Amino acid sequence: MHPSESLNNKQAGVGTHPLRFILWLMIISSTMAFAAFTSAYIVRRGEGNWLDVDLPQSMLINTIVVLLSSVTMQLAYYFARRDEISRVRIFLIVTFLLGIVFLIGQWHVWSELVLDNVHFGGGANPAGSFIYVLMGFHGAHIIAGLIFLAKTFNKTLQYKIHSRSMLPIGNCTIFWHFLGGLWLYLYLFLLLNH
Amino acid sequence: MAATNIPTGGAHAQEAPHVQHHATGDHHDEHHDHHDQHWLSKYVFSQDHKWIAKQFLISGIAWAFIGATLSTLFRIQLGWPDANLSWLEPILGRWIDAGKLNPEFYLALVTMHGTIMVFFVLTAGLSGTFSNFLIPLQVGARDMASGFMNMLSFWFFFLAGIVMFISLFLETGPAAAGWTIYPPLSALPQAIPGSGTGQTMWLVSMALFIVSQLLGGVNYITTVINLRTAGMSMAKLPLTIWSFFLTAILGLLSFPVLFSAALLLIFDRSFGTSFFLSDIYIGGEALNHVGGSPILFQHLFWFLGHPEVYIVIMPAMGIVSEVLATNARKPIFGYRAMIGSLIGISLLSFVVWAHHMFVTGMNPFLGSVFMFLTLIIAVPSAVKTFNWLATLWRGNIRFTSAMLFAIGFVSLFVSGGLTGIILGNAALDIQMHNTYFVVAHFHLVMGSSAFFGMFAGVYHWFPKMFGRMMDEKLGYVHFWLTILAAYLVFIPMHYVGIAGFPRRYYAYTAYETFNQFGNLNTFISIAAIMAFFAQFIFLFNFVYSIFRGRRATENPWGSTTLEWTTPIEPGHGNWPGAIPAVYRWPYDYSKPGAPEDFIPQHVPYSQTVSSNLPYEKEME
Ligand code: HEM
Ligand SMILES: [Cu+2]
């Protein structure tokens, strides 16, 4: 961790900055919500009467997109440490755009599912509904991530992000990696348990 | 080290985040002098943890009276099932039909009573008040980690309250499927009118409430971990802080799960999914829903629901430990065991949820695993109880109002905890489940106990909150009436419960077997109404003392913890000068050799040479 991301002059307690710590706690609570959904999925699946859904190919493409966006996010962070602010901006924009592409891609997956006769509601089998819920709830998190990215970008415009002030972009990077990792988990989960 | 050159590390710790904000150039209105703050940001959208605590307390009290009023209404119905209730028409309007209470509205009353008491009063009102008030003051911080999120936490709670309150006045009535909102009852408006808009509003309100809890919880945890003053190691924290800290962790881990469950239920209700619904026929017609599992909902609900009962009780345990030690003028017995048992309870609380579901047809082997884990909880609970009793043993007890309520807490917790051990046995629970025995169990161990813990806290920290004292005589009257009424209400309920009387029944008159309990039910209702009226003594005392109470001194109870080192009415930032550093644990009461019977945490060992123990000599 970069020194400007921690608290100095601290006697007791841990050195993490409170805002960083709050971020971790929020990530934990989000994780619990997803853990609830996926365990509900497993429990329900164990009870039988389960529809076997073929996951659309484009899900794989989306996974690659979101992982790629983690790389660009990390690059933005890397350049911030080297005070190359214009590159930080470029990579934040690229990350943002990849996030949007991911969302559009997920939407596309939904329309493919509908074409496959896998529906969300209307007497549908929960096997399909669960996929929509997992993707939708993750999508809502991505939207939060996009807002976070936009705010971070705004801070680069005001020169509030540089090698001695890494907290905001550090938090944004952690959150974005979390979203990518979360999707990877959900994708693998669905692959293994559909 | 001499007292004069104590590094004011605490103050640094507080300023560091500000420095950070400067570095990032963040605009931060905390820097404005609070004297010229706008009244809106001072009294309404305040970010001062002490003010937010008072907001939680006063809303909590308001909700407690609403919740108690609802219970008084349904107790009237239960106590006098044949009576003509038209005199209630001015309040209840069309819910009284030809002198009779509408049976579906009865269920709505029970549901709203449970929801309000468990979530709005004993979670938000209790944790919200005391975590907010005491965490920064007792760990030695200027405020919470994020004042802004802390403020949002209150306003999300407020909004949740507004939605819930409005739902009371709906044409179809508020939610009526019980505080546990089991589907299919809660999912189908055709099943009961309350499952229409009322249930929707319940779910919306609860979603807002969960957001409020999470915003508050992350703040509490971060403040305890990050913003403790110099010298305040985790092993020097008062037990109040330990209990608030663990409570917040429980909330952080379990409320998101309730959120997930609520979301799935919303989809089932409004978007035609079938997570929890299957093969349902209403009026001979099959519903569209297939393939869902109502048991799944129960698993999700109780994964929150069981930790939730500890979210309610643990802050009360912390408060009681503190009040008992202070007023027995003795160190808390087994400080480390108290922390250990809190941690044990917290861990166990996540692996026992299915004891609420013994009769759902679960595999008996699985049932016995949950039974085993459930019964283990009795161990840390007993550790705490014995430690409280040992703290009282041969203490120099001061019977303040707070102390009475703390002792009352221990009594109620024991009485209710014992029946938990009965219910924890699957074989016995099959008989007791869904009877008044369960109602008696949790009203003693959770409802009454947590209320007593809360009262102890209010009487004890009132001087710090409002700079004045509450009236002790009224406090005694309030205590004796309340504890008497609580036992008179709940002890008979065990009896009717063992006889098989089911909970959530509108009237028992239609059942020959239960007719014999008519008088007993009337008796319970009379006691319940007495309990209700006793609370007005508290209300009067509370409001009167805020304006007219005797002026408080800086440390009226002779306490050791840091909040009593602040001015009588601490301003924004809590300490006018540097934050005191901490040298010792919070329970140096009646230490042999000390001139006074308490040594505050911020007094260094160099100033207490006469009372230092051998190993403390090195720290002089
Ligand atoms: C020795 C410790 C305890 C044990 C073994 C225990 C066991 C149980 C069991 C088995 C039930 C389910 C009864 C049924 O529905 O058939 C139950 C219900 C309940 N318990 Fe406990 N309990 C204990 C302590 C507590 C504590 C400390 C609290 C709260 C602070 C609490 C709150 C509740 C509540 C609220 C319910 C009823 C929920 C409902 O159905 O509405 N219990 N308990
Ligand atoms: Cu339980």
Short mmCIF file of C-alpha atoms and ligand atoms in Angstrom, two decimals, chain B residues 306 309 352 355-356, ligand 2:
data_model
loop_
_atom_site.label_atom_id
_atom_site.label_comp_id
_atom_site.label_asym_id
_atom_site.label_seq_id
_atom_site.Cartn_x
_atom_site.Cartn_y
_atom_site.Cartn_z
CA HIS B 306 -31.13 -15.39 14.66
CA VAL B 309 -31.81 -11.40 18.24
CA VAL B 352 -27.92 -22.04 14.83
CA HIS B 355 -33.54 -24.10 15.45
CA HIS B 356 -36.44 -21.93 14.31
CU CU C 2 -32.74 -18.24 17.27
#
